[in-house]
XYZ file of C-alpha atoms in Angstrom:
676
model
C 0.000 0.000 0.000
C 2.378 2.750 1.108
C 5.491 0.942 2.261
C 7.563 2.422 -0.565
C 6.911 5.859 0.875
C 7.580 4.739 4.447
C 4.242 5.998 5.737
C 3.094 4.643 9.070
C -0.652 3.963 8.985
C -2.952 5.496 11.581
C -3.967 4.012 14.895
C -7.693 4.561 14.593
C -9.740 6.096 17.402
C -13.212 7.629 17.781
C -11.967 11.236 17.548
C -10.443 10.833 14.111
C -13.074 8.261 13.233
C -15.711 10.975 13.467
C -13.907 13.031 10.811
C -13.509 10.058 8.494
C -17.116 8.966 8.940
C -18.638 12.406 8.393
C -16.491 12.982 5.322
C -17.307 9.715 3.626
C -20.993 9.842 4.595
C -21.531 13.400 3.317
C -19.736 12.735 0.039
C -21.697 9.533 -0.425
C -25.037 11.253 0.230
C -24.198 14.044 -2.198
C -22.818 11.499 -4.668
C -20.112 14.055 -5.253
C -16.987 15.305 -3.528
C -13.543 14.408 -2.224
C -13.310 12.061 0.754
C -9.591 11.330 0.400
C -8.042 14.492 1.866
C -10.283 14.646 4.978
C -9.602 11.003 5.728
C -5.884 11.400 5.125
C -5.520 14.532 7.274
C -7.709 13.467 10.194
C -4.827 13.076 12.653
C -3.250 16.407 11.686
C -6.618 18.083 12.114
C -7.216 16.499 15.507
C -3.885 17.675 16.885
C -4.299 21.226 15.607
C -7.978 21.792 16.298
C -8.296 20.061 19.658
C -4.991 21.050 21.199
C -3.748 24.311 19.681
C -6.203 26.359 17.623
C -7.395 29.467 19.512
C -10.946 30.093 18.387
C -14.415 30.588 19.770
C -17.181 28.737 17.912
C -19.739 31.129 19.418
C -17.956 34.129 17.880
C -16.279 33.293 14.565
C -15.311 36.983 14.151
C -13.331 37.357 17.406
C -10.553 39.739 16.371
C -7.591 37.835 17.845
C -8.634 34.315 16.875
C -6.199 32.092 15.057
C -6.972 31.942 11.342
C -7.352 28.553 9.686
C -7.266 28.121 5.912
C -7.902 24.887 4.074
C -6.042 25.630 0.875
C -6.840 22.188 -0.575
C -10.447 23.317 -0.745
C -11.729 20.247 -2.571
C -11.379 18.441 0.769
C -14.034 20.740 2.215
C -15.681 18.050 4.286
C -12.642 18.215 6.534
C -13.278 21.794 7.631
C -17.039 21.247 7.734
C -16.552 18.242 10.010
C -14.227 20.225 12.264
C -16.575 23.188 12.483
C -19.510 20.926 13.295
C -17.672 18.858 15.874
C -16.164 21.832 17.699
C -19.491 23.606 18.097
C -19.969 26.155 15.325
C -23.417 26.959 13.983
C -23.210 24.104 11.517
C -25.624 21.302 12.279
C -25.624 17.665 11.270
C -28.487 18.529 8.927
C -26.191 21.086 7.288
C -23.642 18.349 6.691
C -26.354 16.196 5.152
C -26.945 19.029 2.659
C -23.331 18.949 1.473
C -23.046 20.345 -2.068
C -26.756 21.148 -2.310
C -28.277 24.442 -3.439
C -28.120 27.236 -0.832
C -26.657 24.956 1.822
C -24.109 26.077 4.398
C -21.805 23.344 3.084
C -21.004 24.160 -0.557
C -18.672 21.965 -2.587
C -15.669 24.140 -1.778
C -15.416 26.339 1.328
C -16.953 29.747 0.700
C -16.536 32.675 3.043
C -19.904 34.076 4.058
C -21.735 30.774 3.720
C -20.324 28.837 6.643
C -19.498 30.233 10.088
C -15.788 29.727 10.710
C -14.696 29.591 7.064
C -12.122 32.369 6.657
C -11.720 32.367 2.888
C -13.045 30.779 -0.258
C -10.734 28.061 -1.510
C -10.858 25.813 -4.510
C -8.546 27.416 -7.083
C -5.426 25.694 -5.780
C -2.615 27.820 -4.430
C -4.807 30.781 -3.574
C -5.660 29.514 -0.085
C -2.028 29.459 1.029
C -1.617 32.846 -0.642
C -4.620 34.282 1.217
C -3.052 32.881 4.393
C 0.178 34.751 3.662
C -1.962 37.890 3.457
C -3.629 37.108 6.778
C -0.264 36.575 8.429
C 0.991 39.811 6.874
C -2.039 41.635 8.273
C -1.344 40.194 11.729
C 2.260 41.409 11.517
C 1.283 44.922 10.373
C -1.494 45.342 12.938
C 0.664 43.976 15.758
C 3.393 46.509 14.927
C 0.837 49.306 14.877
C -1.293 48.517 17.924
C 0.678 46.410 20.408
C 2.332 48.251 23.252
C 4.687 47.127 26.055
C 2.641 44.991 28.404
C -0.319 45.004 26.033
C -0.295 42.458 23.250
C -3.741 42.616 21.668
C -2.775 41.287 18.218
C -1.083 37.932 18.650
C -2.406 34.984 16.683
C -1.296 32.300 14.270
C -2.418 31.589 10.749
C -2.596 27.851 10.036
C -2.884 26.330 6.587
C -3.601 22.874 5.231
C -2.323 22.416 1.688
C -1.554 19.654 -0.766
C 0.534 18.821 -3.813
C -1.807 20.765 -6.098
C -1.314 23.996 -4.174
C 2.437 23.611 -4.443
C 2.341 22.891 -8.169
C 0.515 26.137 -8.874
C 2.951 28.948 -9.599
C 1.199 31.352 -7.248
C 2.481 29.301 -4.306
C 6.011 30.279 -5.286
C 5.113 33.961 -5.498
C 3.442 33.980 -2.095
C 5.711 31.666 -0.148
C 8.833 33.414 -1.375
C 7.450 36.677 0.002
C 6.381 35.044 3.263
C 9.986 34.007 3.823
C 11.299 37.454 2.931
C 8.848 39.060 5.353
C 9.705 36.606 8.134
C 6.083 35.725 8.886
C 6.773 33.612 11.941
C 3.073 33.310 12.840
C 2.348 31.411 9.604
C 2.363 27.612 9.898
C 1.498 25.364 6.959
C 0.870 21.616 6.995
C 1.775 19.954 3.703
C -0.364 16.882 3.065
C 2.218 14.845 1.150
C 0.105 11.916 -0.024
C 1.646 11.454 -3.497
C -1.772 11.518 -5.192
C -3.655 13.892 -7.453
C -6.678 13.258 -9.659
C -4.562 11.750 -12.424
C -2.829 9.316 -10.053
C 0.578 9.228 -8.348
C 2.253 12.615 -8.728
C 5.738 11.182 -9.237
C 5.189 11.544 -12.979
C 4.729 15.308 -12.811
C 5.801 16.603 -9.403
C 9.301 15.670 -8.299
C 10.353 18.903 -6.604
C 12.348 18.653 -3.415
C 9.681 20.630 -1.572
C 11.540 20.939 1.745
C 14.610 22.362 -0.032
C 12.402 24.723 -1.984
C 10.910 26.184 1.183
C 14.250 26.300 2.952
C 15.469 28.370 0.005
C 12.574 30.763 0.621
C 13.764 31.234 4.183
C 11.142 29.028 5.838
C 11.588 26.797 8.857
C 10.920 23.297 7.542
C 10.104 20.155 9.487
C 10.736 17.200 7.199
C 9.314 13.686 7.039
C 6.693 13.932 9.749
C 4.532 10.846 10.015
C 1.199 12.488 9.279
C -0.839 9.835 11.079
C 1.233 9.914 14.265
C -0.141 12.473 16.750
C 3.092 12.470 18.743
C 5.183 13.465 15.710
C 2.620 16.018 14.575
C 2.505 17.577 18.041
C 6.292 17.850 18.237
C 6.506 19.411 14.773
C 3.765 21.906 15.588
C 5.406 22.991 18.825
C 8.718 23.458 16.999
C 6.938 25.622 14.431
C 5.251 27.733 17.093
C 8.610 28.287 18.770
C 10.162 29.576 15.516
C 9.091 33.222 15.603
C 11.315 34.633 12.880
C 10.342 32.396 9.967
C 7.172 30.842 8.592
C 7.018 27.090 9.011
C 6.227 24.216 6.672
C 5.449 20.890 8.331
C 5.856 18.147 5.720
C 3.485 15.335 6.643
C 3.684 11.944 4.924
C 0.104 10.717 4.706
C -2.087 8.125 3.033
C -4.934 9.611 1.043
C -8.257 8.126 2.098
C -6.614 6.477 5.130
C -9.072 3.992 6.594
C -10.719 2.898 3.347
C -9.137 -0.545 3.069
C -9.540 -1.040 -0.686
C -9.268 2.505 -2.039
C -6.750 4.305 0.195
C -3.463 5.429 -1.297
C -4.964 5.751 -4.777
C -6.741 8.351 -6.893
C -9.907 6.253 -6.547
C -10.704 8.055 -3.299
C -9.594 11.514 -4.414
C -12.597 12.940 -6.171
C -15.433 10.435 -5.936
C -17.601 8.793 -3.266
C -16.208 5.618 -1.780
C -19.385 3.687 -2.554
C -21.660 1.811 -0.146
C -19.565 -1.352 -0.003
C -16.291 0.471 0.685
C -17.947 2.626 3.328
C -19.134 -0.443 5.196
C -15.668 -1.941 4.918
C -14.212 1.348 6.205
C -16.513 1.429 9.231
C -15.289 -2.026 10.161
C -11.656 -1.208 9.435
C -11.535 1.952 11.584
C -13.751 0.591 14.342
C -16.695 2.923 13.763
C -19.889 0.969 14.519
C -22.276 3.888 14.034
C -24.707 4.659 11.254
C -24.412 7.473 8.709
C -24.115 10.911 10.365
C -24.273 9.393 13.860
C -21.782 10.833 16.356
C -21.797 9.521 19.950
C -22.259 12.050 22.740
C -18.827 11.347 24.233
C -17.161 12.097 20.889
C -19.045 15.373 20.629
C -17.985 16.210 24.172
C -14.339 15.484 23.421
C -14.397 17.758 20.385
C -16.506 20.590 21.840
C -14.423 23.788 21.856
C -17.114 26.195 23.048
C -16.175 26.429 26.721
C -12.459 26.676 25.988
C -13.058 29.214 23.217
C -15.308 31.369 25.384
C -12.666 31.386 28.112
C -9.920 32.346 25.661
C -11.958 35.197 24.232
C -12.952 36.373 27.724
C -9.276 36.464 28.685
C -8.499 38.517 25.594
C -11.405 40.851 26.319
C -9.972 41.480 29.795
C -6.578 42.260 28.250
C -8.217 44.574 25.726
C -10.116 46.401 28.497
C -6.817 47.056 30.273
C -5.322 48.221 26.969
C -8.292 50.535 26.396
C -7.872 52.041 29.861
C -4.267 52.953 29.113
C -4.573 53.661 25.391
C -8.195 54.699 24.769
C -7.588 56.281 21.364
C -5.697 53.257 20.059
C -8.376 50.913 21.373
C -11.136 52.933 19.697
C -9.170 52.984 16.447
C -8.611 49.215 16.603
C -12.308 48.609 17.225
C -13.316 50.894 14.344
C -10.967 49.289 11.913
C -11.805 45.696 12.787
C -15.466 46.603 12.262
C -14.587 47.972 8.823
C -16.042 51.390 9.608
C -14.742 54.659 8.208
C -13.918 57.662 10.444
C -16.961 59.620 11.594
C -15.907 62.706 9.654
C -15.023 60.804 6.483
C -17.650 62.433 4.260
C -16.613 65.914 5.330
C -13.029 65.006 4.515
C -14.014 63.757 1.060
C -15.953 66.957 0.399
C -12.911 69.001 1.379
C -10.625 67.006 -0.898
C -13.010 67.383 -3.838
C -13.239 71.131 -3.277
C -9.453 71.407 -3.460
C -9.267 69.234 -6.573
C -11.906 71.312 -8.319
C -10.243 74.541 -7.281
C -6.890 73.427 -8.740
C -8.474 72.339 -12.027
C -5.283 70.521 -13.060
C -4.578 68.975 -16.425
C -2.514 65.962 -15.487
C -2.414 62.212 -16.109
C -5.075 60.391 -14.129
C -2.349 58.155 -12.677
C -0.998 61.370 -11.114
C -4.527 62.336 -10.076
C -4.751 58.915 -8.436
C -1.555 59.543 -6.502
C -2.922 62.900 -5.395
C -6.070 61.135 -4.195
C -4.010 58.676 -2.172
C -2.024 61.574 -0.727
C -5.277 63.241 0.295
C -7.081 60.193 1.692
C -4.324 58.059 3.222
C -3.529 60.321 6.203
C -7.187 60.030 7.174
C -7.163 56.247 6.730
C -4.272 54.487 8.475
C -5.952 51.214 7.504
C -4.879 51.698 3.875
C -2.154 49.185 3.013
C -0.761 50.036 -0.387
C 1.438 48.014 -2.653
C 2.682 47.514 -6.157
C 4.099 44.720 -8.274
C 7.465 46.404 -8.875
C 6.047 49.512 -10.582
C 5.516 51.941 -7.726
C 7.357 54.700 -9.546
C 5.280 54.211 -12.696
C 1.832 53.575 -11.301
C 2.336 56.348 -8.727
C 0.937 54.550 -5.705
C 3.539 55.791 -3.256
C 2.687 58.796 -1.111
C 4.609 61.007 1.286
C 3.686 58.937 4.354
C 4.365 55.537 2.784
C 6.502 53.194 4.901
C 7.617 49.906 3.413
C 6.845 46.676 5.237
C 10.024 44.732 5.961
C 11.184 41.645 7.766
C 11.663 43.613 10.979
C 9.031 46.339 10.707
C 5.399 46.898 9.982
C 4.363 49.677 7.654
C 1.672 50.758 5.216
C 3.193 49.920 1.833
C 4.198 46.554 0.386
C 6.800 46.067 -2.313
C 5.502 42.848 -3.888
C 8.105 42.502 -6.616
C 7.080 41.132 -10.009
C 4.252 39.022 -8.611
C 0.904 40.336 -9.878
C -1.085 37.183 -9.106
C 0.510 36.684 -5.720
C 0.031 40.360 -4.872
C -3.684 40.342 -5.619
C -4.355 37.106 -3.728
C -2.207 38.143 -0.749
C -4.180 41.376 -0.582
C -7.401 39.340 -0.632
C -6.116 37.642 2.512
C -5.273 41.012 4.063
C -8.816 42.210 3.399
C -10.332 39.013 4.796
C -8.284 39.315 7.976
C -9.830 42.671 8.787
C -8.392 45.918 10.120
C -6.743 46.910 6.841
C -7.992 48.034 3.434
C -5.488 46.990 0.757
C -4.851 48.623 -2.574
C -2.567 46.995 -5.122
C -1.171 48.245 -8.379
C 0.287 47.275 -11.716
C -0.142 48.200 -15.376
C -3.646 47.452 -16.648
C -2.213 44.990 -19.155
C -0.856 42.842 -16.347
C -4.206 42.484 -14.663
C -4.152 39.372 -16.839
C -1.534 37.798 -14.572
C -3.728 38.516 -11.535
C -7.030 37.626 -13.166
C -8.172 34.722 -11.011
C -7.391 36.598 -7.804
C -9.489 39.514 -9.099
C -12.321 37.083 -9.747
C -11.939 35.614 -6.264
C -12.008 39.101 -4.735
C -15.329 39.722 -6.461
C -16.666 36.274 -5.568
C -15.760 36.775 -1.904
C -16.967 40.419 -1.893
C -13.732 41.609 -0.315
C -12.822 45.253 0.086
C -9.808 45.644 -2.154
C -8.870 48.388 -4.581
C -6.998 47.377 -7.725
C -5.080 50.283 -9.243
C -4.307 49.822 -12.938
C -2.366 52.463 -14.842
C -1.259 52.839 -18.458
C -4.827 52.095 -19.422
C -4.810 52.106 -23.225
C -2.821 52.471 -26.417
C -2.074 55.863 -24.878
C 0.925 54.382 -23.085
C 2.614 54.512 -26.474
C 6.048 53.201 -27.286
C 6.041 50.032 -25.176
C 3.821 48.560 -27.850
C 1.102 45.897 -28.003
C 2.555 43.680 -25.289
C 1.927 46.485 -22.829
C -1.103 48.160 -24.407
C -4.402 46.972 -22.926
C -7.162 46.636 -25.483
C -9.636 44.115 -24.088
C -8.749 44.405 -20.386
C -11.128 47.160 -19.249
C -14.026 45.479 -21.017
C -13.238 42.079 -19.580
C -12.890 43.466 -16.053
C -16.387 44.944 -16.409
C -17.674 41.445 -17.091
C -16.610 40.116 -13.676
C -19.737 39.995 -11.497
C -19.510 42.280 -8.449
C -16.427 44.101 -9.743
C -16.798 47.874 -9.988
C -14.584 49.255 -12.753
C -13.814 52.983 -12.908
C -12.073 54.752 -15.781
C -11.950 58.427 -14.790
C -11.506 61.243 -17.273
C -9.832 63.831 -15.011
C -8.788 64.757 -11.486
C -12.326 65.119 -10.152
C -13.539 61.761 -11.403
C -10.327 60.164 -10.107
C -10.921 61.473 -6.595
C -14.555 60.352 -6.650
C -13.556 56.907 -7.922
C -11.096 56.546 -5.067
C -13.620 57.699 -2.458
C -16.332 55.379 -3.773
C -13.931 52.423 -3.839
C -12.773 53.069 -0.277
C -16.362 53.320 0.900
C -17.488 50.145 -0.850
C -17.736 47.279 1.649
C -19.358 44.587 -0.464
C -16.812 44.052 -3.192
C -13.617 45.148 -4.949
C -13.035 47.991 -7.365
C -10.682 48.300 -10.327
C -9.433 51.788 -11.176
C -7.998 52.361 -14.675
C -5.784 55.423 -15.050
C -3.979 57.065 -17.950
C -0.303 57.584 -18.535
C -0.908 60.718 -20.607
C -2.232 64.092 -19.406
C -5.996 64.605 -19.564
C -7.743 67.997 -19.427
C -9.770 69.063 -16.416
C -13.511 69.180 -17.035
C -15.574 71.928 -15.404
C -18.731 70.801 -13.605
C -21.547 72.108 -11.477
C -21.964 70.856 -7.925
C -24.816 68.670 -9.158
C -22.601 67.121 -11.799
C -19.841 66.404 -9.281
C -22.375 64.608 -7.085
C -23.620 62.664 -10.106
C -20.192 61.134 -10.790
C -20.974 58.611 -8.059
C -23.822 57.322 -10.189
C -21.357 55.946 -12.733
C -22.687 57.876 -15.718
C -23.993 61.418 -16.002
C -24.443 64.344 -18.365
C -21.127 66.132 -18.451
C -22.078 68.670 -21.101
C -25.552 69.369 -22.420
C -26.316 70.397 -25.950
C -26.268 74.136 -26.538
C -25.084 76.480 -23.815
C -26.184 77.320 -20.297
C -27.821 80.500 -21.581
C -29.190 78.845 -24.716
C -29.896 75.161 -24.093
C -30.757 73.074 -27.094
C -32.541 69.787 -27.487
C -29.871 67.159 -28.203
C -29.963 65.387 -31.541
C -27.574 62.662 -30.376
C -25.566 61.492 -27.378
C -21.833 60.855 -27.206
C -20.762 58.467 -24.440
C -17.111 58.361 -23.415
C -14.750 57.320 -20.647
C -11.266 58.232 -19.530
C -9.015 59.879 -22.083
C -11.746 59.807 -24.716
C -14.001 62.226 -22.816
C -11.829 65.082 -24.083
C -12.403 63.857 -27.646
C -16.139 63.792 -27.022
C -16.082 67.346 -25.685
C -14.097 68.582 -28.687
C -16.492 66.774 -31.022
C -19.451 68.438 -29.312
C -17.988 71.870 -29.992
C -17.223 71.090 -33.620
C -20.689 69.667 -34.177
C -22.291 72.695 -32.557
C -20.427 74.925 -34.982
C -21.955 72.872 -37.767
C -25.453 73.126 -36.328
C -25.658 69.679 -34.724
C -26.548 69.696 -31.000
C -25.237 66.747 -28.987
C -25.091 65.735 -25.342
C -21.840 64.395 -23.839
C -22.170 61.682 -21.238
C -19.173 60.713 -19.137
C -19.493 57.142 -17.940
C -16.547 56.432 -15.636
C -18.189 53.258 -14.301
C -20.616 51.246 -16.397
C -21.072 48.830 -13.490
C -22.249 51.562 -11.127
C -24.381 53.181 -13.834
C -26.133 49.893 -14.519
C -27.192 49.700 -10.841
C -28.983 53.042 -10.988
C -32.755 53.166 -11.252
C -34.402 53.298 -14.636
C -35.365 56.934 -14.199
C -31.732 58.013 -13.819
C -30.485 55.882 -16.689
C -33.195 57.214 -18.971
C -32.512 60.794 -17.928
C -28.883 60.364 -18.934
C -29.512 58.289 -22.055
C -32.958 59.322 -23.353
C -34.778 56.789 -25.461
C -34.931 57.481 -29.150
C -31.758 59.560 -29.375
C -28.956 58.181 -31.560
C -25.850 57.327 -29.567
C -22.127 57.137 -30.242
C -19.703 55.591 -27.771
C -15.957 56.176 -27.848
C -13.339 54.311 -25.817
C -9.816 53.237 -26.741
C -10.540 49.519 -26.348
C -12.666 46.730 -27.752
C -16.107 47.850 -28.791
C -18.472 44.958 -28.124
C -19.514 45.999 -24.617
C -20.680 49.427 -25.727
C -23.438 48.132 -27.972
C -25.610 47.589 -24.880
C -25.675 51.395 -24.566
C -25.754 52.546 -28.191
C -27.999 49.826 -29.561
C -27.708 47.863 -32.770
C -28.015 51.035 -34.835
C -25.549 53.069 -32.790
C -21.871 53.664 -33.481
C -18.875 52.636 -31.388
C -15.396 54.015 -31.970
C -12.704 51.882 -30.446
C -9.842 49.468 -31.034
C -10.649 45.907 -32.071
C -7.109 44.769 -32.720
C -3.815 44.774 -30.856
C -1.810 47.958 -30.661
C 1.454 49.140 -32.155
C 4.672 50.635 -30.867
C 4.652 54.388 -31.448
C 4.102 57.658 -29.596
C 0.614 57.887 -28.133
C -0.559 60.762 -30.299
C 0.335 58.907 -33.478
C -1.427 55.779 -32.275
C -4.718 57.539 -31.613
C -4.625 58.933 -35.147
C -3.592 55.580 -36.632
C -6.450 53.733 -34.935
C -9.000 56.421 -35.688
C -9.676 57.457 -32.095
C -10.036 61.135 -32.993
C -12.397 64.073 -32.717
C -12.964 63.872 -36.447
C -14.027 60.236 -36.216
C -16.532 61.033 -33.465
C -17.939 63.926 -35.483
C -18.307 61.733 -38.543
C -20.056 59.010 -36.553
C -22.591 61.471 -35.128
C -23.283 62.986 -38.525
C -23.886 59.544 -39.965
C -26.532 58.836 -37.331
C -28.355 62.168 -37.524
C -28.283 62.467 -41.289
């Protein structure tokens, strides 16, 4: 069975038997799922969850709880079993609904569905990466809030992961950084069972994993017998004692341990064991109980409610003493862990906007973005910025930025060339609480981070993605760096708000709206080139938050005219639309200009607003330096869209806009065609 790998089989007992039984029973009832990982990691789970994990099942959001991430999310019945057994609000009936519609036990763990689940896992490698972010958040918050004699932020982040997580490239990005940052409160258990869906991994995964992690600067415990509680306990204590480095505990295990005919093979990886094998397993592990039956003494042995309540009560007493000595810090900590903004936030935003409008600057929106950060960050110490090696180009540094290092906290993270890792780490930071991350790269390289952006939207995390060099307008770097389809594709991600501001005012509003948003991420697309300031009334400034609004009406303020057509534009193309409006007016054609910095936000407005901005029956032209398909929902089948439906070229920006026909003249011609 496993002698070639020198794996010592488990000594079965009722505590681990409960995990194995619940996992195989739930998967069997659903006729879908992965029993192998829960059965193979039962001993590791018992040692961690019964003896070490600091958590309170009655309060899954306790600020200083240990975080637990099951990165091998396909083995979700492991965490569901643990949550149920230890006393979370997850009943046996919930386990019976495993993988069913609207259940609290979806196929992969999903944050927000199940009390005690810290992050959504399934796309392999992102769980461990989220965990790196959680450990980073713990480090940053501890440096900011802890004081001599008062340690209010002091918890571990534990991770279960498998071969699949380590094969994914994102694990390299994240774990390399974890070593560089010296995240000593991060402890990962590697379930080394030699099996993936296609069979034994020796044909495609022969890395010396311990050496790899030692090279990252991790503390590594090799060759732990993953079914031996004594060895697991010793390895875990050694990891907890290593405060200067993250730890990887390499556990040799047998997938599906306990299933006498299917263990140690891919047959138990992603399919139910089957009725016959389940009966054989019950006999083999000494579990004489029916499906979903857990004896009272087993429940009692697993129940963590009393211990968790006592641990939280002890922390509450410490926090009360901290609050007595440092009342302002305690109030700030409480505010930030609740995710609330300062009480005078709106007044601050109004003041910033007034200054922006007064300056009326013509600058690149990437510079306007930096100015927004400079204005908002001093008010929001929870902002944790960062960039994938382009801080000087995407302008995300500000005067108060302090880089996070191995020995210090800070408010800015230099992620290196790791777009995917950066985005997923920041997801973990957001999930931890107490910090609001923003991350940055060129818009083109959102492609590297794409699945982490999707996960941010799926999990509804509060993260701000800053993307600069937003079009062919970046110029000479050419088509490899020129985004064409990226803005459009980001708009297609459900629950992602995409903003493409046209000037300093829209940039500041986009930043404020993204900071305020608590139910999902935002992507901000900024220009490399200078864009002219657009004058607005107070009503128009307020309307920016609605995603789309009338920037310039047909005619003049003193002589309004009924519009004959509407031009819709975003970002750098708003200036083209405004110039086209003037030229058309001189030729006797009255048009309305609509700025639509966020189609996603505009689409959420009521029908009355949308119709007031885009009246029915008026011909429409849309202009944006990107693919055109998405704009037909606004202009209709008979409308015109001016854009770029091919890859770019290497040339100065001005030449490229002329070459691709993104010009005032093209907009004018399109309007004339429609109103003729």
